[in-house]
Structure formats: structure tokens, C-alpha cells
Tab-separated table of C-alpha atoms in Angstrom:
chain	number	residue	atom	x	y	z
F	1	UNK	CA	-3.720	-4.315	63.060
F	2	UNK	CA	-1.743	-5.115	59.919
F	3	UNK	CA	0.442	-7.511	61.869
F	4	UNK	CA	-2.594	-9.302	63.294
F	5	UNK	CA	-4.145	-9.586	59.823
F	6	UNK	CA	-0.907	-10.889	58.383
F	7	UNK	CA	-0.580	-13.422	61.179
F	8	UNK	CA	-4.172	-14.603	60.687
F	9	UNK	CA	-3.576	-14.920	56.948
F	10	UNK	CA	-0.405	-16.921	57.540
F	11	UNK	CA	-2.261	-19.246	59.925
F	12	UNK	CA	-5.002	-19.847	57.362
F	13	UNK	CA	-2.410	-20.530	54.665
F	14	UNK	CA	-0.621	-23.002	56.929
F	15	UNK	CA	-3.885	-24.773	57.683
F	16	UNK	CA	-4.772	-24.903	53.975
F	17	UNK	CA	-1.326	-26.306	53.199
F	18	UNK	CA	-1.753	-28.995	55.854
F	19	UNK	CA	-5.171	-29.962	54.484
F	20	UNK	CA	-3.759	-30.093	50.954
F	21	UNK	CA	-0.929	-32.364	52.101
F	22	UNK	CA	-3.414	-34.661	53.846
F	23	UNK	CA	-5.591	-34.859	50.719
F	24	UNK	CA	-2.573	-35.563	48.530
F	25	UNK	CA	-1.353	-38.191	50.983
F	26	UNK	CA	-4.743	-39.934	51.011
F	27	UNK	CA	-4.888	-39.905	47.193
F	28	UNK	CA	-1.333	-41.258	46.943
F	29	UNK	CA	-2.087	-43.977	49.503
F	30	UNK	CA	-5.246	-44.998	47.613
F	31	UNK	CA	-3.343	-45.171	44.336
F	32	UNK	CA	-0.575	-47.223	45.963
F	33	UNK	CA	-3.094	-49.647	47.492
F	34	UNK	CA	-4.687	-50.251	44.106
F	35	UNK	CA	-1.422	-50.438	42.179
F	36	UNK	CA	0.249	-52.850	44.612
F	37	UNK	CA	-2.854	-54.985	45.222
F	38	UNK	CA	-1.154	-58.270	44.330
F	39	UNK	CA	1.529	-57.631	46.988
F	40	UNK	CA	-0.209	-55.614	49.702
F	41	UNK	CA	-3.474	-57.570	49.847
F	42	UNK	CA	-1.934	-60.905	50.948
F	43	UNK	CA	0.455	-59.067	53.305
F	44	UNK	CA	-2.375	-57.213	55.048
F	45	UNK	CA	-4.508	-60.367	55.184
F	46	UNK	CA	-1.607	-62.249	56.792
F	47	UNK	CA	-1.081	-59.510	59.400
F	48	UNK	CA	-4.790	-59.464	60.270
F	49	UNK	CA	-4.937	-63.254	60.597
F	50	UNK	CA	-1.735	-63.146	62.635
F	51	UNK	CA	-3.399	-60.809	65.133
F	52	UNK	CA	-6.474	-63.043	65.279
F	53	UNK	CA	-4.257	-66.115	65.835
F	54	UNK	CA	-2.210	-64.458	68.589
F	55	UNK	CA	-3.940	-66.435	71.409
F	56	UNK	CA	-2.830	-69.661	69.700
F	57	UNK	CA	0.745	-68.350	69.533
F	58	UNK	CA	0.575	-67.479	73.233
F	59	UNK	CA	-0.656	-71.013	73.928
F	60	UNK	CA	2.373	-72.537	72.172
F	61	UNK	CA	4.653	-70.336	74.278
F	62	UNK	CA	2.889	-71.289	77.515
F	63	UNK	CA	3.399	-75.009	76.892
F	64	UNK	CA	7.088	-74.386	76.188
F	65	UNK	CA	7.121	-74.964	72.417
F	66	UNK	CA	9.862	-73.117	70.491
F	67	UNK	CA	8.666	-70.047	68.629
F	68	UNK	CA	9.573	-71.510	65.252
F	69	UNK	CA	7.552	-74.649	65.929
F	70	UNK	CA	4.600	-72.623	67.219
F	71	UNK	CA	4.601	-70.267	64.219
F	72	UNK	CA	4.961	-73.142	61.776
F	73	UNK	CA	2.147	-75.098	63.437
F	74	UNK	CA	-0.180	-72.082	63.348
F	75	UNK	CA	0.666	-71.550	59.683
F	76	UNK	CA	-0.005	-75.199	58.840
F	77	UNK	CA	-3.337	-75.088	60.684
F	78	UNK	CA	-4.352	-71.960	58.780
F	79	UNK	CA	-3.381	-73.347	55.381
F	80	UNK	CA	-5.043	-76.663	56.224
F	81	UNK	CA	-8.271	-74.884	57.126
F	82	UNK	CA	-8.203	-72.975	53.842
F	83	UNK	CA	-7.547	-76.155	51.843
F	84	UNK	CA	-10.397	-78.019	53.546
F	85	UNK	CA	-12.712	-75.076	52.946
F	86	UNK	CA	-11.786	-74.966	49.256
F	87	UNK	CA	-12.326	-78.715	48.922
F	88	UNK	CA	-15.772	-78.405	50.481
F	89	UNK	CA	-16.801	-75.445	48.356
F	90	UNK	CA	-15.284	-76.641	45.058
F	91	UNK	CA	-17.957	-79.246	44.131
F	92	UNK	CA	-20.730	-76.829	44.976
F	93	UNK	CA	-19.057	-74.064	42.978
F	94	UNK	CA	-18.785	-76.367	39.940
F	95	UNK	CA	-22.471	-77.265	40.221
F	96	UNK	CA	-23.434	-73.592	40.505
F	97	UNK	CA	-21.360	-72.750	37.409
F	98	UNK	CA	-22.901	-75.605	35.436
F	99	UNK	CA	-26.399	-74.644	36.555
F	100	UNK	CA	-25.828	-70.920	36.013
F	101	UNK	CA	-27.718	-70.793	32.661
F	102	UNK	CA	-30.714	-72.468	34.323
F	103	UNK	CA	-30.570	-70.026	37.232
F	104	UNK	CA	-30.439	-67.093	34.818
F	105	UNK	CA	-33.336	-68.537	32.838
F	106	UNK	CA	-35.470	-68.981	35.962
F	107	UNK	CA	-34.610	-65.494	37.176
F	108	UNK	CA	-35.287	-63.979	33.764
F	109	UNK	CA	-38.629	-65.821	33.572
F	110	UNK	CA	-39.692	-64.461	36.953
F	111	UNK	CA	-38.676	-60.944	35.964
F	112	UNK	CA	-40.537	-61.287	32.660
F	113	UNK	CA	-43.682	-62.352	34.510
F	114	UNK	CA	-43.440	-59.319	36.770
F	115	UNK	CA	-42.760	-57.075	33.792
F	116	UNK	CA	-45.762	-58.552	31.962
F	117	UNK	CA	-48.003	-57.893	34.942
F	118	UNK	CA	-46.909	-54.257	35.142
F	119	UNK	CA	-47.131	-53.945	31.366
F	120	UNK	CA	-50.724	-55.198	31.502
F	121	UNK	CA	-51.603	-52.508	34.025
F	122	UNK	CA	-50.000	-49.870	31.828
F	123	UNK	CA	-51.848	-51.163	28.743
F	124	UNK	CA	-55.162	-50.915	30.609
F	125	UNK	CA	-54.411	-47.281	31.365
F	126	UNK	CA	-53.473	-46.613	27.728
F	127	UNK	CA	-56.692	-48.268	26.502
F	128	UNK	CA	-58.727	-46.070	28.809
F	129	UNK	CA	-56.903	-42.977	27.507
F	130	UNK	CA	-57.493	-43.979	23.865
F	131	UNK	CA	-61.165	-44.700	24.556
F	132	UNK	CA	-61.577	-41.247	26.004
F	133	UNK	CA	-59.595	-39.397	23.309
F	134	UNK	CA	-60.439	-41.557	20.276
F	135	UNK	CA	-56.773	-41.981	19.207
F	136	UNK	CA	-55.655	-45.041	17.244
F	137	UNK	CA	-53.285	-47.460	18.970
F	138	UNK	CA	-49.637	-47.002	17.941
F	139	UNK	CA	-48.034	-49.772	15.863
F	140	UNK	CA	-45.858	-52.211	17.793
F	141	UNK	CA	-42.411	-53.117	16.579
F	142	UNK	CA	-40.742	-56.380	17.407
F	143	UNK	CA	-37.503	-55.817	19.268
F	144	UNK	CA	-34.339	-57.772	18.586
F	145	UNK	CA	-33.921	-61.027	20.396
F	146	UNK	CA	-31.651	-61.038	23.441
F	147	UNK	CA	-28.625	-63.003	22.360
F	148	UNK	CA	-26.321	-61.961	25.165
F	149	UNK	CA	-24.554	-64.761	26.940
F	150	UNK	CA	-22.623	-64.920	30.167
F	151	UNK	CA	-18.987	-65.881	29.740
F	152	UNK	CA	-18.032	-68.683	32.133
F	153	UNK	CA	-14.345	-69.100	33.052
F	154	UNK	CA	-12.815	-72.214	31.532
F	155	UNK	CA	-9.743	-74.326	32.305
F	156	UNK	CA	-7.437	-72.054	30.280
F	157	UNK	CA	-8.453	-69.062	32.403
F	158	UNK	CA	-7.772	-71.022	35.591
F	159	UNK	CA	-4.334	-72.097	34.363
F	160	UNK	CA	-3.545	-68.503	33.402
F	161	UNK	CA	-4.396	-67.303	36.913
F	162	UNK	CA	-2.596	-70.155	38.708
F	163	UNK	CA	0.897	-68.529	38.890
F	164	UNK	CA	-0.513	-65.306	40.335
F	165	UNK	CA	-2.550	-67.201	42.921
F	166	UNK	CA	0.446	-69.317	43.922
F	167	UNK	CA	2.612	-66.215	44.228
F	168	UNK	CA	0.096	-64.447	46.452
F	169	UNK	CA	-0.272	-67.602	48.549
F	170	UNK	CA	3.506	-67.684	49.057
F	171	UNK	CA	3.516	-64.001	50.087
F	172	UNK	CA	0.641	-64.646	52.502
F	173	UNK	CA	2.301	-67.724	54.030
F	174	UNK	CA	5.684	-66.023	54.426
F	175	UNK	CA	4.235	-62.888	56.006
F	176	UNK	CA	2.033	-64.852	58.408
F	177	UNK	CA	4.906	-67.127	59.481
F	178	UNK	CA	7.386	-64.337	60.153
F	179	UNK	CA	4.801	-62.158	61.898
F	180	UNK	CA	3.843	-65.006	64.238
F	181	UNK	CA	7.541	-65.680	64.797
F	182	UNK	CA	8.596	-62.089	65.533
F	183	UNK	CA	5.409	-60.338	66.710
F	184	UNK	CA	6.935	-59.478	70.080
F	185	UNK	CA	9.930	-57.881	68.369
F	186	UNK	CA	7.549	-55.970	66.070
F	187	UNK	CA	5.683	-54.490	69.039
F	188	UNK	CA	8.947	-53.717	70.819
F	189	UNK	CA	10.156	-51.862	67.701
F	190	UNK	CA	6.933	-49.833	67.583
F	191	UNK	CA	7.251	-49.068	71.293
F	192	UNK	CA	10.807	-47.760	70.827
F	193	UNK	CA	9.566	-45.421	68.088
F	194	UNK	CA	6.687	-43.874	70.041
F	195	UNK	CA	7.920	-43.873	73.652
F	196	UNK	CA	11.064	-42.920	75.594
F	197	UNK	CA	13.401	-45.628	76.820
F	198	UNK	CA	11.938	-45.559	80.338
F	199	UNK	CA	8.463	-46.516	79.020
F	200	UNK	CA	9.343	-48.848	76.145
F	201	UNK	CA	8.542	-52.023	78.076
F	202	UNK	CA	5.171	-50.741	79.316
F	203	UNK	CA	4.173	-49.580	75.831
F	204	UNK	CA	5.091	-52.954	74.300
F	205	UNK	CA	2.876	-54.641	76.896
F	206	UNK	CA	0.043	-52.274	75.993
F	207	UNK	CA	0.374	-53.106	72.320
F	208	UNK	CA	0.214	-56.816	73.087
F	209	UNK	CA	-2.856	-56.231	75.251
F	210	UNK	CA	-4.453	-54.355	72.347
F	211	UNK	CA	-3.678	-57.320	70.096
F	212	UNK	CA	-5.272	-59.664	72.618
F	213	UNK	CA	-8.361	-57.461	72.846
F	214	UNK	CA	-8.867	-57.527	69.077
F	215	UNK	CA	-8.261	-61.294	68.970
F	216	UNK	CA	-10.800	-61.866	71.756
F	217	UNK	CA	-13.341	-59.764	69.894
F	218	UNK	CA	-12.950	-61.772	66.690
F	219	UNK	CA	-13.047	-65.049	68.578
F	220	UNK	CA	-16.413	-63.979	69.976
F	221	UNK	CA	-17.640	-62.945	66.516
F	222	UNK	CA	-16.434	-66.260	65.057
F	223	UNK	CA	-18.435	-68.213	67.642
F	224	UNK	CA	-21.519	-66.094	66.928
F	225	UNK	CA	-21.178	-66.476	63.156
F	226	UNK	CA	-20.702	-70.219	63.525
F	227	UNK	CA	-23.896	-70.391	65.562
F	228	UNK	CA	-25.672	-68.421	62.845
F	229	UNK	CA	-24.370	-70.876	60.246
F	230	UNK	CA	-25.683	-73.838	62.251
F	231	UNK	CA	-29.080	-72.159	62.606
F	232	UNK	CA	-29.225	-71.389	58.877
F	233	UNK	CA	-28.306	-75.003	58.074
F	234	UNK	CA	-31.136	-76.250	60.282
F	235	UNK	CA	-33.587	-73.759	58.803
F	236	UNK	CA	-32.713	-74.608	55.197
F	237	UNK	CA	-32.976	-78.320	56.021
F	238	UNK	CA	-36.472	-77.776	57.411
F	239	UNK	CA	-37.474	-75.872	54.265
F	240	UNK	CA	-36.105	-78.576	51.973
F	241	UNK	CA	-33.379	-76.467	50.358
F	242	UNK	CA	-30.681	-78.481	48.560
F	243	UNK	CA	-27.274	-78.693	50.291
F	244	UNK	CA	-28.218	-76.760	53.428
F	245	UNK	CA	-24.716	-77.078	54.901
F	246	UNK	CA	-23.387	-74.942	52.036
F	247	UNK	CA	-25.877	-72.206	52.893
F	248	UNK	CA	-24.842	-72.453	56.532
F	249	UNK	CA	-21.149	-72.139	55.638
F	250	UNK	CA	-21.935	-69.167	53.401
F	251	UNK	CA	-23.872	-67.519	56.228
F	252	UNK	CA	-20.911	-68.002	58.579
F	253	UNK	CA	-18.300	-66.626	56.177
F	254	UNK	CA	-20.289	-63.751	54.648
F	255	UNK	CA	-21.377	-62.526	58.072
F	256	UNK	CA	-17.785	-61.375	58.638
F	257	UNK	CA	-18.403	-58.779	55.883
F	258	UNK	CA	-20.744	-56.438	57.711
F	259	UNK	CA	-23.818	-55.138	55.865
F	260	UNK	CA	-22.724	-56.219	52.396
F	261	UNK	CA	-22.205	-59.914	53.174
F	262	UNK	CA	-25.707	-60.520	54.590
F	263	UNK	CA	-27.221	-58.419	51.792
F	264	UNK	CA	-25.469	-60.552	49.158
F	265	UNK	CA	-26.607	-63.788	50.807
F	266	UNK	CA	-30.170	-62.494	51.136
F	267	UNK	CA	-30.216	-61.863	47.387
F	268	UNK	CA	-28.819	-65.369	46.790
F	269	UNK	CA	-31.614	-66.832	48.923
F	270	UNK	CA	-34.186	-64.911	46.874
F	271	UNK	CA	-32.817	-66.371	43.621
F	272	UNK	CA	-32.477	-69.874	45.075
F	273	UNK	CA	-36.034	-69.685	46.413
F	274	UNK	CA	-37.377	-68.751	42.980
F	275	UNK	CA	-35.547	-71.717	41.467
F	276	UNK	CA	-36.564	-74.208	44.164
F	277	UNK	CA	-40.137	-73.182	45.048
F	278	UNK	CA	-43.209	-71.678	43.405
F	279	UNK	CA	-45.395	-68.782	44.418
F	280	UNK	CA	-45.072	-67.094	47.765
F	281	UNK	CA	-43.045	-70.024	49.108
F	282	UNK	CA	-40.099	-68.818	47.007
F	283	UNK	CA	-39.558	-66.028	49.531
F	284	UNK	CA	-39.392	-68.325	52.563
F	285	UNK	CA	-35.597	-69.023	52.446
F	286	UNK	CA	-34.779	-65.315	52.271
F	287	UNK	CA	-37.279	-64.450	55.021
F	288	UNK	CA	-35.990	-67.200	57.328
F	289	UNK	CA	-32.391	-66.088	56.827
F	290	UNK	CA	-33.330	-62.421	57.240
F	291	UNK	CA	-35.045	-63.158	60.549
F	292	UNK	CA	-32.078	-65.136	61.855
F	293	UNK	CA	-29.632	-62.437	60.804
F	294	UNK	CA	-31.797	-59.761	62.416
F	295	UNK	CA	-31.804	-61.639	65.735
F	296	UNK	CA	-28.022	-62.130	65.542
F	297	UNK	CA	-27.248	-58.518	64.649
F	298	UNK	CA	-29.668	-56.791	67.019
F	299	UNK	CA	-29.598	-59.040	70.086
F	300	UNK	CA	-26.908	-61.751	70.156
F	301	UNK	CA	-23.867	-59.743	69.025
F	302	UNK	CA	-24.586	-56.619	71.160
F	303	UNK	CA	-25.161	-58.835	74.214
F	304	UNK	CA	-21.912	-60.790	73.668
F	305	UNK	CA	-19.635	-57.944	72.584
F	306	UNK	CA	-21.170	-54.997	74.418
F	307	UNK	CA	-19.512	-51.595	74.115
F	308	UNK	CA	-15.886	-52.751	74.322
F	309	UNK	CA	-15.135	-52.169	70.647
F	310	UNK	CA	-18.082	-50.138	69.417
F	311	UNK	CA	-17.435	-48.473	66.065
F	312	UNK	CA	-19.370	-45.798	64.241
F	313	UNK	CA	-21.505	-47.567	61.571
F	314	UNK	CA	-20.651	-44.869	59.019
F	315	UNK	CA	-16.930	-45.487	59.567
F	316	UNK	CA	-17.479	-49.243	59.147
F	317	UNK	CA	-19.426	-48.720	55.919
F	318	UNK	CA	-16.843	-46.331	54.462
F	319	UNK	CA	-14.001	-48.724	55.327
F	320	UNK	CA	-15.894	-51.566	53.654
F	321	UNK	CA	-16.596	-49.771	50.394
F	322	UNK	CA	-13.075	-48.315	50.285
F	323	UNK	CA	-11.344	-51.682	50.662
F	324	UNK	CA	-13.828	-53.374	48.346
F	325	UNK	CA	-12.873	-50.753	45.763
F	326	UNK	CA	-9.174	-51.305	46.440
F	327	UNK	CA	-8.978	-55.098	46.590
F	328	UNK	CA	-12.402	-56.557	45.787
F	329	UNK	CA	-13.770	-59.383	48.002
F	330	UNK	CA	-10.453	-59.727	49.855
F	331	UNK	CA	-10.701	-56.068	50.831
F	332	UNK	CA	-14.137	-56.700	52.290
F	333	UNK	CA	-12.678	-59.476	54.457
F	334	UNK	CA	-9.778	-57.450	55.890
F	335	UNK	CA	-11.562	-54.087	56.195
F	336	UNK	CA	-13.238	-54.551	59.575
F	337	UNK	CA	-10.379	-56.417	61.341
F	338	UNK	CA	-7.911	-53.829	60.046
F	339	UNK	CA	-10.159	-50.965	61.152
F	340	UNK	CA	-10.573	-52.353	64.671
F	341	UNK	CA	-6.877	-53.155	64.983
F	342	UNK	CA	-5.954	-49.631	63.879
F	343	UNK	CA	-8.466	-48.089	66.305
F	344	UNK	CA	-7.206	-50.085	69.278
F	345	UNK	CA	-3.558	-49.364	68.431
F	346	UNK	CA	-4.358	-45.662	67.971
F	347	UNK	CA	-6.057	-45.614	71.368
F	348	UNK	CA	-3.065	-47.272	73.015
F	349	UNK	CA	-0.676	-44.836	71.322
F	350	UNK	CA	-2.798	-41.896	72.472
F	351	UNK	CA	-2.788	-43.199	76.061
F	352	UNK	CA	0.974	-43.646	75.835
F	353	UNK	CA	1.476	-40.065	74.682
F	354	UNK	CA	-0.781	-38.826	77.497
F	355	UNK	CA	1.327	-40.760	80.008
F	356	UNK	CA	4.514	-39.333	78.499
F	357	UNK	CA	3.129	-35.796	78.698
F	358	UNK	CA	2.040	-36.345	82.314
F	359	UNK	CA	5.481	-37.707	83.208
F	360	UNK	CA	7.162	-34.701	81.587
F	361	UNK	CA	4.914	-32.286	83.484
F	362	UNK	CA	5.639	-34.087	86.734
F	363	UNK	CA	9.387	-33.929	86.044
F	364	UNK	CA	9.131	-30.213	85.249
F	365	UNK	CA	7.266	-29.541	88.496
F	366	UNK	CA	9.858	-31.465	90.505
F	367	UNK	CA	12.711	-29.559	88.880
F	368	UNK	CA	10.906	-26.282	89.433
């Protein structure tokens, strides 16, 4: 009995030690992700985009283009898309920054009106209480004026950040280029580490199929989000919102950040509606966008994607908030692609290990 108790105690201690190591490893990984944000964030973003662009790389290979030319062309297309997007957004961003005091004033005025309405209801209740009890009204003291201002980044701040942005852009471009150039070698290296020599080729093919599956998924999501952006542009045009194409582009881009992206844009539509319209009409932009996003999320995306890459919503939400905490908005962009890529790779690795175990059992039975 003493031996059994000692063995059970040893097992519990081993399990506790394993859990402690896992917790320490997670904490160390989180600290490393935050500490090395300027290096790891562009690297991870480049790897994710490289997986998404893998069908384009396969196309260059099918038409007989050298790998260097294909990787360089894909990189140039990606950087060109980013530059065009920045050029389109830059004038609108400048106008938003210049109009930010007006937006804050309009928002503050609306909030003050709501506060005044609720304050009036509370005063009515206090008057009724004083009429019943006969108490004198308390003296009112004037509060200090709100002199807080919102600091807006100026040219000096932009120049100060320019070297860091250029450095991260160089890291992103280099990682994306070399990943597109050597992705087959990368998967072959992974296959050699997780499979015996007799199965290395099959495992490398599985990893490339997993990459293709993730890329196909995000191509489908990109088409859906683009359709949502077009619908939002049409809806905002019908409502008379200024610069509807900007709202459509924002709907397309923010819809890649599940849950949080649509929530942020819904809040932006509420503020823009209060600035642009009066009364109940101020809620129309947010309601129109909310209806479109509801149709996309509940009907269009499930019908197009199906159950091929279904993910637990809690896991998606935790990945989002974790990477937003690590790397800010960039973390929100890479969280879901990275999660899906990791899940598909983990599934392929598990299937590979099952095949290896089955092959070993079959070899043992033959020898026996």
C-alpha cells in the first residue's frame, strides 16, 4: 500500500511539474512576443501573407517562371497594393484628423443632451422627495471647466517614427521574399523533423496541401469581405454619407478582424451619423451596416466556407485579444490567419504521427 501511495504521489508531482513548466513557457513566450514586437510582428505578418499568397507562387511555377522572379513579383505586387491603399486612405485620414475637434464637439454635445435629459428626470424625482419631506434644496456648486484637449500627432512625431517604420518594412519585405522563394524547402525541413525518411516526401506534400487549404479559405473570405465593402459603399451612397467608398474600404478591411473590427466600425458609423444627420436618422448608417454585417456573418460566410475550417468562437476571441495585447492592431490582423494556419498544420502533424504509429504497428506484426 505504501508503494502504491508513493507511486501515486510521484505521478501527481510529475503532473504538477509539467503544468508548471507549461505555465512558465506560456508566460515566457508572452513576454518574448511583447519584448520583440518590432522584430516578430513584421516577420509573422510576412509569413501569414506568404501562406495566403501561395496560390500566386504556384501560378508562377506553373507558367515556368524562375522562383526568384516569381517571389520578387509577388513581393512587388504586395508592396504596391499597400502603397496604393495608403495613398487612398491618407487624404481621408488627414481630413479626419483636422475635423477631429469638430467630431469630439458633436459627440460631446450629443452626450450632454442625453445627460441633461436623464438629469431632468432625476431632478423631478428629487423635487418630489423634497415636496414630501419638506427639505430645502442643496446648494449647487459650479464645477471646473473641462479644459482637456486631445493631442494630435504632428510632423515631428511622424519623422521620429519614420526610421522604425522603414526598418519594420524592410524586415517584412525580406521575410516575405525569402519565404516565397524557399517555402518548399521550409516544408521539407519540417517534414524531416517530424517524420521518418520513408515518409518525408508524403508529409511535405501534406504540409503544402494544408497551406493551400488555408490560402483557399482566405481567398473566399477576401471575396466575401470585398462584396460587403461594395454593399456598404452602395448603402452609404444611398444615405448621402460623405466619401462612401472610404466606408466600404473600411468595412472590407476591418471585417478581417472578427468581432472587434465590425464593432469598431459600427461605433464609427454611430459617431458619423450623429455628425451628419439629426434625430433618429443619425442611427441609419449604423443600422444599415449592422444589417449588412449580420447577413454576411450569419448566412453568406457559413454558406461559402461551410465546416471545412470551423473554429471555436471562444478560441478565436481569446486569440484576438491576446495578439491585440501583444502587438496592437497588427496583432488583430495576424491573429486569425495564424490561428487557422497553426490548427491546420497541427492536424496534419497529428495525422502524420498516426500514420507513423500505424506503420510501426504493422512492421511489428510482420516481424512477429
